[in-house]
């Protein structure tokens, strides 16, 4: 795992949200983390989440990914049965000082959230030339 990103402990949470017959869940999205010399990339799966229901927050060095799965029923129909539960995706990471927080980019497409976390210029590897004395 990338040394710049530390996943926080994930917890699954269930609540009734006021409806004793339906339980909303908090899901932990599966993530893949990739790195190269200048950037770390996080890819998080959030199926069932609409682009407007994705939230990425950064406070100090805590990166929080959230997505909301809303209940679905075609217009004019009422739900008779549902095996797919709505709820929230939540994943939290602690970022190191190596990440340039002002340049983090996020993109959401087809239920997949992709974040690019560039390293700050001071921490990027570089070649130091050696001169003969």
mmCIF file with all atom_site columns, C-alpha atoms in Angstrom:
data_model
loop_
_atom_site.group_PDB
_atom_site.id
_atom_site.type_symbol
_atom_site.label_atom_id
_atom_site.label_alt_id
_atom_site.label_comp_id
_atom_site.label_asym_id
_atom_site.label_entity_id
_atom_site.label_seq_id
_atom_site.pdbx_PDB_ins_code
_atom_site.Cartn_x
_atom_site.Cartn_y
_atom_site.Cartn_z
_atom_site.occupancy
_atom_site.B_iso_or_equiv
_atom_site.pdbx_formal_charge
_atom_site.auth_seq_id
_atom_site.auth_comp_id
_atom_site.auth_asym_id
_atom_site.auth_atom_id
_atom_site.pdbx_PDB_model_num
ATOM 1   C CA . UNK A 1 1   ? 0.000   0.000  0.000   1.00 0.00 ? 1   UNK A CA 1
ATOM 2   C CA . UNK A 1 2   ? 1.178   3.485  -0.762  1.00 0.00 ? 2   UNK A CA 1
ATOM 3   C CA . UNK A 1 3   ? 3.058   5.094  2.083   1.00 0.00 ? 3   UNK A CA 1
ATOM 4   C CA . UNK A 1 4   ? 1.283   8.400  1.431   1.00 0.00 ? 4   UNK A CA 1
ATOM 5   C CA . UNK A 1 5   ? -2.203  7.014  2.152   1.00 0.00 ? 5   UNK A CA 1
ATOM 6   C CA . UNK A 1 6   ? -3.346  5.149  5.238   1.00 0.00 ? 6   UNK A CA 1
ATOM 7   C CA . UNK A 1 7   ? -6.883  3.686  5.280   1.00 0.00 ? 7   UNK A CA 1
ATOM 8   C CA . UNK A 1 8   ? -8.730  4.331  8.524   1.00 0.00 ? 8   UNK A CA 1
ATOM 9   C CA . UNK A 1 9   ? -10.641 1.590  10.322  1.00 0.00 ? 9   UNK A CA 1
ATOM 10  C CA . UNK A 1 10  ? -13.875 0.938  8.459   1.00 0.00 ? 10  UNK A CA 1
ATOM 11  C CA . UNK A 1 11  ? -17.097 0.173  10.261  1.00 0.00 ? 11  UNK A CA 1
ATOM 12  C CA . UNK A 1 12  ? -20.368 -1.129 8.887   1.00 0.00 ? 12  UNK A CA 1
ATOM 13  C CA . UNK A 1 13  ? -23.355 0.629  10.368  1.00 0.00 ? 13  UNK A CA 1
ATOM 14  C CA . UNK A 1 14  ? -27.035 -0.214 10.137  1.00 0.00 ? 14  UNK A CA 1
ATOM 15  C CA . UNK A 1 15  ? -29.888 2.121  10.999  1.00 0.00 ? 15  UNK A CA 1
ATOM 16  C CA . UNK A 1 16  ? -33.606 2.098  10.383  1.00 0.00 ? 16  UNK A CA 1
ATOM 17  C CA . UNK A 1 17  ? -33.852 5.778  9.347   1.00 0.00 ? 17  UNK A CA 1
ATOM 18  C CA . UNK A 1 18  ? -37.339 5.925  10.853  1.00 0.00 ? 18  UNK A CA 1
ATOM 19  C CA . UNK A 1 19  ? -38.691 2.883  8.994   1.00 0.00 ? 19  UNK A CA 1
ATOM 20  C CA . UNK A 1 20  ? -38.636 -0.276 11.103  1.00 0.00 ? 20  UNK A CA 1
ATOM 21  C CA . UNK A 1 21  ? -39.066 -2.471 8.009   1.00 0.00 ? 21  UNK A CA 1
ATOM 22  C CA . UNK A 1 22  ? -36.124 -1.096 6.013   1.00 0.00 ? 22  UNK A CA 1
ATOM 23  C CA . UNK A 1 23  ? -32.555 -0.896 7.177   1.00 0.00 ? 23  UNK A CA 1
ATOM 24  C CA . UNK A 1 24  ? -30.096 1.511  5.561   1.00 0.00 ? 24  UNK A CA 1
ATOM 25  C CA . UNK A 1 25  ? -26.501 0.387  5.537   1.00 0.00 ? 25  UNK A CA 1
ATOM 26  C CA . UNK A 1 26  ? -23.138 2.096  5.464   1.00 0.00 ? 26  UNK A CA 1
ATOM 27  C CA . UNK A 1 27  ? -20.985 0.246  2.952   1.00 0.00 ? 27  UNK A CA 1
ATOM 28  C CA . UNK A 1 28  ? -17.212 0.294  2.633   1.00 0.00 ? 28  UNK A CA 1
ATOM 29  C CA . UNK A 1 29  ? -16.388 0.772  -1.046  1.00 0.00 ? 29  UNK A CA 1
ATOM 30  C CA . UNK A 1 30  ? -13.712 -1.499 -2.470  1.00 0.00 ? 30  UNK A CA 1
ATOM 31  C CA . UNK A 1 31  ? -10.662 0.540  -3.467  1.00 0.00 ? 31  UNK A CA 1
ATOM 32  C CA . UNK A 1 32  ? -7.521  0.016  -5.500  1.00 0.00 ? 32  UNK A CA 1
ATOM 33  C CA . UNK A 1 33  ? -4.523  2.281  -4.919  1.00 0.00 ? 33  UNK A CA 1
ATOM 34  C CA . UNK A 1 34  ? -1.830  2.816  -7.544  1.00 0.00 ? 34  UNK A CA 1
ATOM 35  C CA . UNK A 1 35  ? 1.307   4.937  -7.443  1.00 0.00 ? 35  UNK A CA 1
ATOM 36  C CA . UNK A 1 36  ? 4.120   6.229  -9.582  1.00 0.00 ? 36  UNK A CA 1
ATOM 37  C CA . UNK A 1 37  ? 6.883   8.705  -8.783  1.00 0.00 ? 37  UNK A CA 1
ATOM 38  C CA . UNK A 1 38  ? 4.709   11.818 -9.028  1.00 0.00 ? 38  UNK A CA 1
ATOM 39  C CA . UNK A 1 39  ? 1.128   10.692 -8.269  1.00 0.00 ? 39  UNK A CA 1
ATOM 40  C CA . UNK A 1 40  ? -0.991  8.286  -6.265  1.00 0.00 ? 40  UNK A CA 1
ATOM 41  C CA . UNK A 1 41  ? -4.381  7.212  -7.641  1.00 0.00 ? 41  UNK A CA 1
ATOM 42  C CA . UNK A 1 42  ? -7.331  5.866  -5.634  1.00 0.00 ? 42  UNK A CA 1
ATOM 43  C CA . UNK A 1 43  ? -10.118 4.051  -7.493  1.00 0.00 ? 43  UNK A CA 1
ATOM 44  C CA . UNK A 1 44  ? -13.272 3.381  -5.425  1.00 0.00 ? 44  UNK A CA 1
ATOM 45  C CA . UNK A 1 45  ? -16.279 1.331  -6.579  1.00 0.00 ? 45  UNK A CA 1
ATOM 46  C CA . UNK A 1 46  ? -19.653 2.854  -5.645  1.00 0.00 ? 46  UNK A CA 1
ATOM 47  C CA . UNK A 1 47  ? -22.307 1.042  -7.706  1.00 0.00 ? 47  UNK A CA 1
ATOM 48  C CA . UNK A 1 48  ? -25.783 2.522  -7.547  1.00 0.00 ? 48  UNK A CA 1
ATOM 49  C CA . UNK A 1 49  ? -24.552 6.024  -6.687  1.00 0.00 ? 49  UNK A CA 1
ATOM 50  C CA . UNK A 1 50  ? -25.507 8.963  -8.927  1.00 0.00 ? 50  UNK A CA 1
ATOM 51  C CA . UNK A 1 51  ? -22.790 11.552 -9.688  1.00 0.00 ? 51  UNK A CA 1
ATOM 52  C CA . UNK A 1 52  ? -24.674 14.212 -7.684  1.00 0.00 ? 52  UNK A CA 1
ATOM 53  C CA . UNK A 1 53  ? -24.644 11.931 -4.630  1.00 0.00 ? 53  UNK A CA 1
ATOM 54  C CA . UNK A 1 54  ? -20.835 11.630 -4.402  1.00 0.00 ? 54  UNK A CA 1
ATOM 55  C CA . UNK A 1 55  ? -18.932 13.743 -1.887  1.00 0.00 ? 55  UNK A CA 1
ATOM 56  C CA . UNK A 1 56  ? -15.169 13.974 -1.440  1.00 0.00 ? 56  UNK A CA 1
ATOM 57  C CA . UNK A 1 57  ? -13.986 15.997 1.553   1.00 0.00 ? 57  UNK A CA 1
ATOM 58  C CA . UNK A 1 58  ? -10.522 16.881 2.784   1.00 0.00 ? 58  UNK A CA 1
ATOM 59  C CA . UNK A 1 59  ? -9.970  18.307 6.243   1.00 0.00 ? 59  UNK A CA 1
ATOM 60  C CA . UNK A 1 60  ? -6.429  18.658 7.460   1.00 0.00 ? 60  UNK A CA 1
ATOM 61  C CA . UNK A 1 61  ? -4.987  15.362 6.212   1.00 0.00 ? 61  UNK A CA 1
ATOM 62  C CA . UNK A 1 62  ? -8.173  13.294 6.413   1.00 0.00 ? 62  UNK A CA 1
ATOM 63  C CA . UNK A 1 63  ? -9.677  12.382 3.022   1.00 0.00 ? 63  UNK A CA 1
ATOM 64  C CA . UNK A 1 64  ? -13.293 11.180 3.226   1.00 0.00 ? 64  UNK A CA 1
ATOM 65  C CA . UNK A 1 65  ? -15.156 9.542  0.335   1.00 0.00 ? 65  UNK A CA 1
ATOM 66  C CA . UNK A 1 66  ? -18.955 9.346  0.560   1.00 0.00 ? 66  UNK A CA 1
ATOM 67  C CA . UNK A 1 67  ? -21.662 8.163  -1.780  1.00 0.00 ? 67  UNK A CA 1
ATOM 68  C CA . UNK A 1 68  ? -25.419 7.775  -1.264  1.00 0.00 ? 68  UNK A CA 1
ATOM 69  C CA . UNK A 1 69  ? -27.472 4.963  -2.787  1.00 0.00 ? 69  UNK A CA 1
ATOM 70  C CA . UNK A 1 70  ? -31.062 6.168  -2.944  1.00 0.00 ? 70  UNK A CA 1
ATOM 71  C CA . UNK A 1 71  ? -34.127 3.917  -3.091  1.00 0.00 ? 71  UNK A CA 1
ATOM 72  C CA . UNK A 1 72  ? -35.402 3.315  -6.595  1.00 0.00 ? 72  UNK A CA 1
ATOM 73  C CA . UNK A 1 73  ? -38.884 2.605  -7.909  1.00 0.00 ? 73  UNK A CA 1
ATOM 74  C CA . UNK A 1 74  ? -40.104 3.449  -11.413 1.00 0.00 ? 74  UNK A CA 1
ATOM 75  C CA . UNK A 1 75  ? -42.491 6.404  -11.461 1.00 0.00 ? 75  UNK A CA 1
ATOM 76  C CA . UNK A 1 76  ? -46.069 5.335  -10.797 1.00 0.00 ? 76  UNK A CA 1
ATOM 77  C CA . UNK A 1 77  ? -45.053 2.027  -9.175  1.00 0.00 ? 77  UNK A CA 1
ATOM 78  C CA . UNK A 1 78  ? -44.797 1.008  -5.543  1.00 0.00 ? 78  UNK A CA 1
ATOM 79  C CA . UNK A 1 79  ? -42.204 -1.373 -4.186  1.00 0.00 ? 79  UNK A CA 1
ATOM 80  C CA . UNK A 1 80  ? -43.393 -4.909 -3.432  1.00 0.00 ? 80  UNK A CA 1
ATOM 81  C CA . UNK A 1 81  ? -40.033 -6.427 -2.633  1.00 0.00 ? 81  UNK A CA 1
ATOM 82  C CA . UNK A 1 82  ? -36.457 -5.227 -2.511  1.00 0.00 ? 82  UNK A CA 1
ATOM 83  C CA . UNK A 1 83  ? -33.297 -7.241 -1.934  1.00 0.00 ? 83  UNK A CA 1
ATOM 84  C CA . UNK A 1 84  ? -30.907 -4.417 -2.758  1.00 0.00 ? 84  UNK A CA 1
ATOM 85  C CA . UNK A 1 85  ? -30.408 -2.089 0.186   1.00 0.00 ? 85  UNK A CA 1
ATOM 86  C CA . UNK A 1 86  ? -29.907 1.608  -0.091  1.00 0.00 ? 86  UNK A CA 1
ATOM 87  C CA . UNK A 1 87  ? -27.381 3.301  2.140   1.00 0.00 ? 87  UNK A CA 1
ATOM 88  C CA . UNK A 1 88  ? -24.132 5.210  2.197   1.00 0.00 ? 88  UNK A CA 1
ATOM 89  C CA . UNK A 1 89  ? -20.639 4.381  1.029   1.00 0.00 ? 89  UNK A CA 1
ATOM 90  C CA . UNK A 1 90  ? -18.026 5.760  3.400   1.00 0.00 ? 90  UNK A CA 1
ATOM 91  C CA . UNK A 1 91  ? -14.240 5.396  3.235   1.00 0.00 ? 91  UNK A CA 1
ATOM 92  C CA . UNK A 1 92  ? -11.663 7.464  5.122   1.00 0.00 ? 92  UNK A CA 1
ATOM 93  C CA . UNK A 1 93  ? -7.922  7.834  4.498   1.00 0.00 ? 93  UNK A CA 1
ATOM 94  C CA . UNK A 1 94  ? -5.143  9.711  6.258   1.00 0.00 ? 94  UNK A CA 1
ATOM 95  C CA . UNK A 1 95  ? -2.823  11.472 3.805   1.00 0.00 ? 95  UNK A CA 1
ATOM 96  C CA . UNK A 1 96  ? 0.844   12.131 4.457   1.00 0.00 ? 96  UNK A CA 1
ATOM 97  C CA . UNK A 1 97  ? 2.569   15.477 3.980   1.00 0.00 ? 97  UNK A CA 1
ATOM 98  C CA . UNK A 1 98  ? 3.885   14.182 0.619   1.00 0.00 ? 98  UNK A CA 1
ATOM 99  C CA . UNK A 1 99  ? 0.519   14.812 -1.076  1.00 0.00 ? 99  UNK A CA 1
ATOM 100 C CA . UNK A 1 100 ? -0.084  18.245 -2.616  1.00 0.00 ? 100 UNK A CA 1
ATOM 101 C CA . UNK A 1 101 ? -3.613  18.707 -1.251  1.00 0.00 ? 101 UNK A CA 1
ATOM 102 C CA . UNK A 1 102 ? -4.342  21.746 -3.441  1.00 0.00 ? 102 UNK A CA 1
ATOM 103 C CA . UNK A 1 103 ? -3.956  19.661 -6.617  1.00 0.00 ? 103 UNK A CA 1
ATOM 104 C CA . UNK A 1 104 ? -6.148  16.644 -5.791  1.00 0.00 ? 104 UNK A CA 1
ATOM 105 C CA . UNK A 1 105 ? -8.580  15.838 -8.631  1.00 0.00 ? 105 UNK A CA 1
ATOM 106 C CA . UNK A 1 106 ? -11.685 13.625 -8.536  1.00 0.00 ? 106 UNK A CA 1
ATOM 107 C CA . UNK A 1 107 ? -13.763 12.127 -11.357 1.00 0.00 ? 107 UNK A CA 1
ATOM 108 C CA . UNK A 1 108 ? -16.868 9.925  -11.120 1.00 0.00 ? 108 UNK A CA 1
ATOM 109 C CA . UNK A 1 109 ? -18.050 7.760  -14.012 1.00 0.00 ? 109 UNK A CA 1
ATOM 110 C CA . UNK A 1 110 ? -20.208 4.615  -14.193 1.00 0.00 ? 110 UNK A CA 1
ATOM 111 C CA . UNK A 1 111 ? -20.189 4.071  -10.425 1.00 0.00 ? 111 UNK A CA 1
ATOM 112 C CA . UNK A 1 112 ? -16.406 4.431  -10.101 1.00 0.00 ? 112 UNK A CA 1
ATOM 113 C CA . UNK A 1 113 ? -14.724 7.308  -8.257  1.00 0.00 ? 113 UNK A CA 1
ATOM 114 C CA . UNK A 1 114 ? -11.149 8.057  -9.372  1.00 0.00 ? 114 UNK A CA 1
ATOM 115 C CA . UNK A 1 115 ? -8.930  10.428 -7.405  1.00 0.00 ? 115 UNK A CA 1
ATOM 116 C CA . UNK A 1 116 ? -5.498  11.673 -8.437  1.00 0.00 ? 116 UNK A CA 1
ATOM 117 C CA . UNK A 1 117 ? -3.302  12.756 -5.553  1.00 0.00 ? 117 UNK A CA 1
ATOM 118 C CA . UNK A 1 118 ? -0.140  14.435 -6.884  1.00 0.00 ? 118 UNK A CA 1
ATOM 119 C CA . UNK A 1 119 ? 2.973   14.538 -4.744  1.00 0.00 ? 119 UNK A CA 1
ATOM 120 C CA . UNK A 1 120 ? 4.315   17.932 -3.776  1.00 0.00 ? 120 UNK A CA 1
ATOM 121 C CA . UNK A 1 121 ? 7.326   19.107 -5.780  1.00 0.00 ? 121 UNK A CA 1
ATOM 122 C CA . UNK A 1 122 ? 9.690   18.860 -2.794  1.00 0.00 ? 122 UNK A CA 1
ATOM 123 C CA . UNK A 1 123 ? 9.010   15.145 -2.302  1.00 0.00 ? 123 UNK A CA 1
ATOM 124 C CA . UNK A 1 124 ? 9.183   13.970 -5.927  1.00 0.00 ? 124 UNK A CA 1
ATOM 125 C CA . UNK A 1 125 ? 12.231  11.801 -6.623  1.00 0.00 ? 125 UNK A CA 1
ATOM 126 C CA . UNK A 1 126 ? 14.889  13.548 -8.646  1.00 0.00 ? 126 UNK A CA 1
ATOM 127 C CA . UNK A 1 127 ? 18.306  12.788 -10.044 1.00 0.00 ? 127 UNK A CA 1
ATOM 128 C CA . UNK A 1 128 ? 21.207  14.683 -8.504  1.00 0.00 ? 128 UNK A CA 1
ATOM 129 C CA . UNK A 1 129 ? 24.174  15.066 -10.803 1.00 0.00 ? 129 UNK A CA 1
ATOM 130 C CA . UNK A 1 130 ? 27.615  14.429 -9.371  1.00 0.00 ? 130 UNK A CA 1
ATOM 131 C CA . UNK A 1 131 ? 30.463  16.638 -10.618 1.00 0.00 ? 131 UNK A CA 1
ATOM 132 C CA . UNK A 1 132 ? 34.046  15.519 -10.703 1.00 0.00 ? 132 UNK A CA 1
ATOM 133 C CA . UNK A 1 133 ? 36.247  17.531 -8.338  1.00 0.00 ? 133 UNK A CA 1
#
